[in-house]
Amino acid sequence: MQLRIKEVLKEKKITVVSLANSVGMAQPSMSNIVNGKSTPSLETLDKIADVIGVPVTELFEQPKKESLSLTCPHCGKDINIKVE
């Protein structure tokens, strides 16, 4: 299971240190969760989501793609489409 906590922290401009302090957890433990080295409990995930200000489900969503790559069926060239 890949969580997207790191991506959401970056979007919200929240540091791992401030997240750890707000959740009441040691910074190394929070770093392990953010970097996918350990799996948090549902209770911890709920606290993280609350501090970040997002629903818990957003921590499980796939990263948002900024562009979509297709290949033209006629000429074979790659086509990049910006997705917003």
PDB file of C-alpha atoms in Angstrom:
ATOM      1  CA  MET A   1       0.000   0.000   0.000  1.00  0.00           C
ATOM      2  CA  GLN A   2       1.491   3.311  -1.096  1.00  0.00           C
ATOM      3  CA  LEU A   3       0.367   6.331   0.889  1.00  0.00           C
ATOM      4  CA  ARG A   4       0.683   9.818  -0.551  1.00  0.00           C
ATOM      5  CA  ILE A   5       1.401  11.647   2.687  1.00  0.00           C
ATOM      6  CA  LYS A   6       4.666  13.089   1.357  1.00  0.00           C
ATOM      7  CA  GLU A   7       2.919  14.547  -1.695  1.00  0.00           C
ATOM      8  CA  VAL A   8       0.130  16.094   0.394  1.00  0.00           C
ATOM      9  CA  LEU A   9       2.657  17.584   2.838  1.00  0.00           C
ATOM     10  CA  LYS A  10       4.470  19.187  -0.084  1.00  0.00           C
ATOM     11  CA  GLU A  11       1.204  20.577  -1.506  1.00  0.00           C
ATOM     12  CA  LYS A  12       0.217  22.002   1.905  1.00  0.00           C
ATOM     13  CA  LYS A  13       3.776  23.217   2.691  1.00  0.00           C
ATOM     14  CA  ILE A  14       3.888  21.287   5.972  1.00  0.00           C
ATOM     15  CA  THR A  15       7.149  19.803   7.252  1.00  0.00           C
ATOM     16  CA  VAL A  16       7.540  16.302   8.649  1.00  0.00           C
ATOM     17  CA  VAL A  17       8.817  17.844  11.899  1.00  0.00           C
ATOM     18  CA  SER A  18       5.718  20.018  12.383  1.00  0.00           C
ATOM     19  CA  LEU A  19       3.449  17.105  11.436  1.00  0.00           C
ATOM     20  CA  ALA A  20       5.181  14.842  13.966  1.00  0.00           C
ATOM     21  CA  ASN A  21       4.849  17.494  16.687  1.00  0.00           C
ATOM     22  CA  SER A  22       1.162  18.077  15.922  1.00  0.00           C
ATOM     23  CA  VAL A  23       0.384  14.350  15.912  1.00  0.00           C
ATOM     24  CA  GLY A  24       2.426  13.768  19.079  1.00  0.00           C
ATOM     25  CA  MET A  25       4.920  11.401  17.513  1.00  0.00           C
ATOM     26  CA  ALA A  26       8.717  11.322  17.328  1.00  0.00           C
ATOM     27  CA  GLN A  27      10.105  12.817  14.118  1.00  0.00           C
ATOM     28  CA  PRO A  28      12.032   9.661  13.070  1.00  0.00           C
ATOM     29  CA  SER A  29       8.861   7.575  13.376  1.00  0.00           C
ATOM     30  CA  MET A  30       6.898  10.092  11.294  1.00  0.00           C
ATOM     31  CA  SER A  31       9.674  10.154   8.691  1.00  0.00           C
ATOM     32  CA  ASN A  32       9.430   6.371   8.407  1.00  0.00           C
ATOM     33  CA  ILE A  33       5.679   6.647   7.781  1.00  0.00           C
ATOM     34  CA  VAL A  34       6.041   9.495   5.259  1.00  0.00           C
ATOM     35  CA  ASN A  35       8.785   7.623   3.386  1.00  0.00           C
ATOM     36  CA  GLY A  36       6.853   4.346   3.309  1.00  0.00           C
ATOM     37  CA  LYS A  37       9.231   2.476   5.618  1.00  0.00           C
ATOM     38  CA  SER A  38       6.516   1.740   8.177  1.00  0.00           C
ATOM     39  CA  THR A  39       2.739   1.479   8.070  1.00  0.00           C
ATOM     40  CA  PRO A  40       0.746   3.658  10.470  1.00  0.00           C
ATOM     41  CA  SER A  41      -2.286   2.496  12.409  1.00  0.00           C
ATOM     42  CA  LEU A  42      -5.694   3.740  11.314  1.00  0.00           C
ATOM     43  CA  GLU A  43      -5.749   5.953  14.409  1.00  0.00           C
ATOM     44  CA  THR A  44      -2.437   7.561  13.398  1.00  0.00           C
ATOM     45  CA  LEU A  45      -3.629   7.995   9.809  1.00  0.00           C
ATOM     46  CA  ASP A  46      -6.728   9.723  11.135  1.00  0.00           C
ATOM     47  CA  LYS A  47      -4.580  12.104  13.213  1.00  0.00           C
ATOM     48  CA  ILE A  48      -2.305  12.821  10.240  1.00  0.00           C
ATOM     49  CA  ALA A  49      -5.274  13.569   7.979  1.00  0.00           C
ATOM     50  CA  ASP A  50      -6.795  15.830  10.634  1.00  0.00           C
ATOM     51  CA  VAL A  51      -3.565  17.829  11.066  1.00  0.00           C
ATOM     52  CA  ILE A  52      -3.023  18.123   7.301  1.00  0.00           C
ATOM     53  CA  GLY A  53      -6.663  19.094   6.805  1.00  0.00           C
ATOM     54  CA  VAL A  54      -7.688  16.396   4.335  1.00  0.00           C
ATOM     55  CA  PRO A  55     -10.006  13.376   4.460  1.00  0.00           C
ATOM     56  CA  VAL A  56      -8.219  10.100   5.268  1.00  0.00           C
ATOM     57  CA  THR A  57      -9.191   8.794   1.837  1.00  0.00           C
ATOM     58  CA  GLU A  58      -7.008  11.442   0.173  1.00  0.00           C
ATOM     59  CA  LEU A  59      -3.951   9.836   1.758  1.00  0.00           C
ATOM     60  CA  PHE A  60      -4.692   6.676  -0.279  1.00  0.00           C
ATOM     61  CA  GLU A  61      -5.401   8.247  -3.666  1.00  0.00           C
ATOM     62  CA  GLN A  62      -3.010   7.840  -6.532  1.00  0.00           C
ATOM     63  CA  PRO A  63      -0.756  10.819  -7.236  1.00  0.00           C
ATOM     64  CA  LYS A  64      -2.295  13.287  -9.618  1.00  0.00           C
ATOM     65  CA  LYS A  65      -0.833  13.189 -13.107  1.00  0.00           C
ATOM     66  CA  GLU A  66       0.082  16.498 -14.667  1.00  0.00           C
ATOM     67  CA  SER A  67       0.167  15.181 -18.208  1.00  0.00           C
ATOM     68  CA  LEU A  68      -1.099  12.288 -20.261  1.00  0.00           C
ATOM     69  CA  SER A  69       1.054  10.677 -22.960  1.00  0.00           C
ATOM     70  CA  LEU A  70      -0.545   9.126 -26.016  1.00  0.00           C
ATOM     71  CA  THR A  71       0.782   7.833 -29.306  1.00  0.00           C
ATOM     72  CA  CYS A  72      -0.843   9.078 -32.507  1.00  0.00           C
ATOM     73  CA  PRO A  73      -2.356   6.069 -34.314  1.00  0.00           C
ATOM     74  CA  HIS A  74      -1.661   7.680 -37.704  1.00  0.00           C
ATOM     75  CA  CYS A  75       1.929   8.932 -37.515  1.00  0.00           C
ATOM     76  CA  GLY A  76       3.233   7.211 -34.367  1.00  0.00           C
ATOM     77  CA  LYS A  77       4.384  10.457 -32.721  1.00  0.00           C
ATOM     78  CA  ASP A  78       4.061  10.893 -28.963  1.00  0.00           C
ATOM     79  CA  ILE A  79       1.439  13.401 -27.873  1.00  0.00           C
ATOM     80  CA  ASN A  80       1.599  14.956 -24.396  1.00  0.00           C
ATOM     81  CA  ILE A  81      -1.610  16.471 -23.050  1.00  0.00           C
ATOM     82  CA  LYS A  82      -1.542  18.666 -19.951  1.00  0.00           C
ATOM     83  CA  VAL A  83      -4.123  17.505 -17.396  1.00  0.00           C
ATOM     84  CA  GLU A  84      -5.500  20.003 -14.876  1.00  0.00           C
TER      85      GLU A  84
END
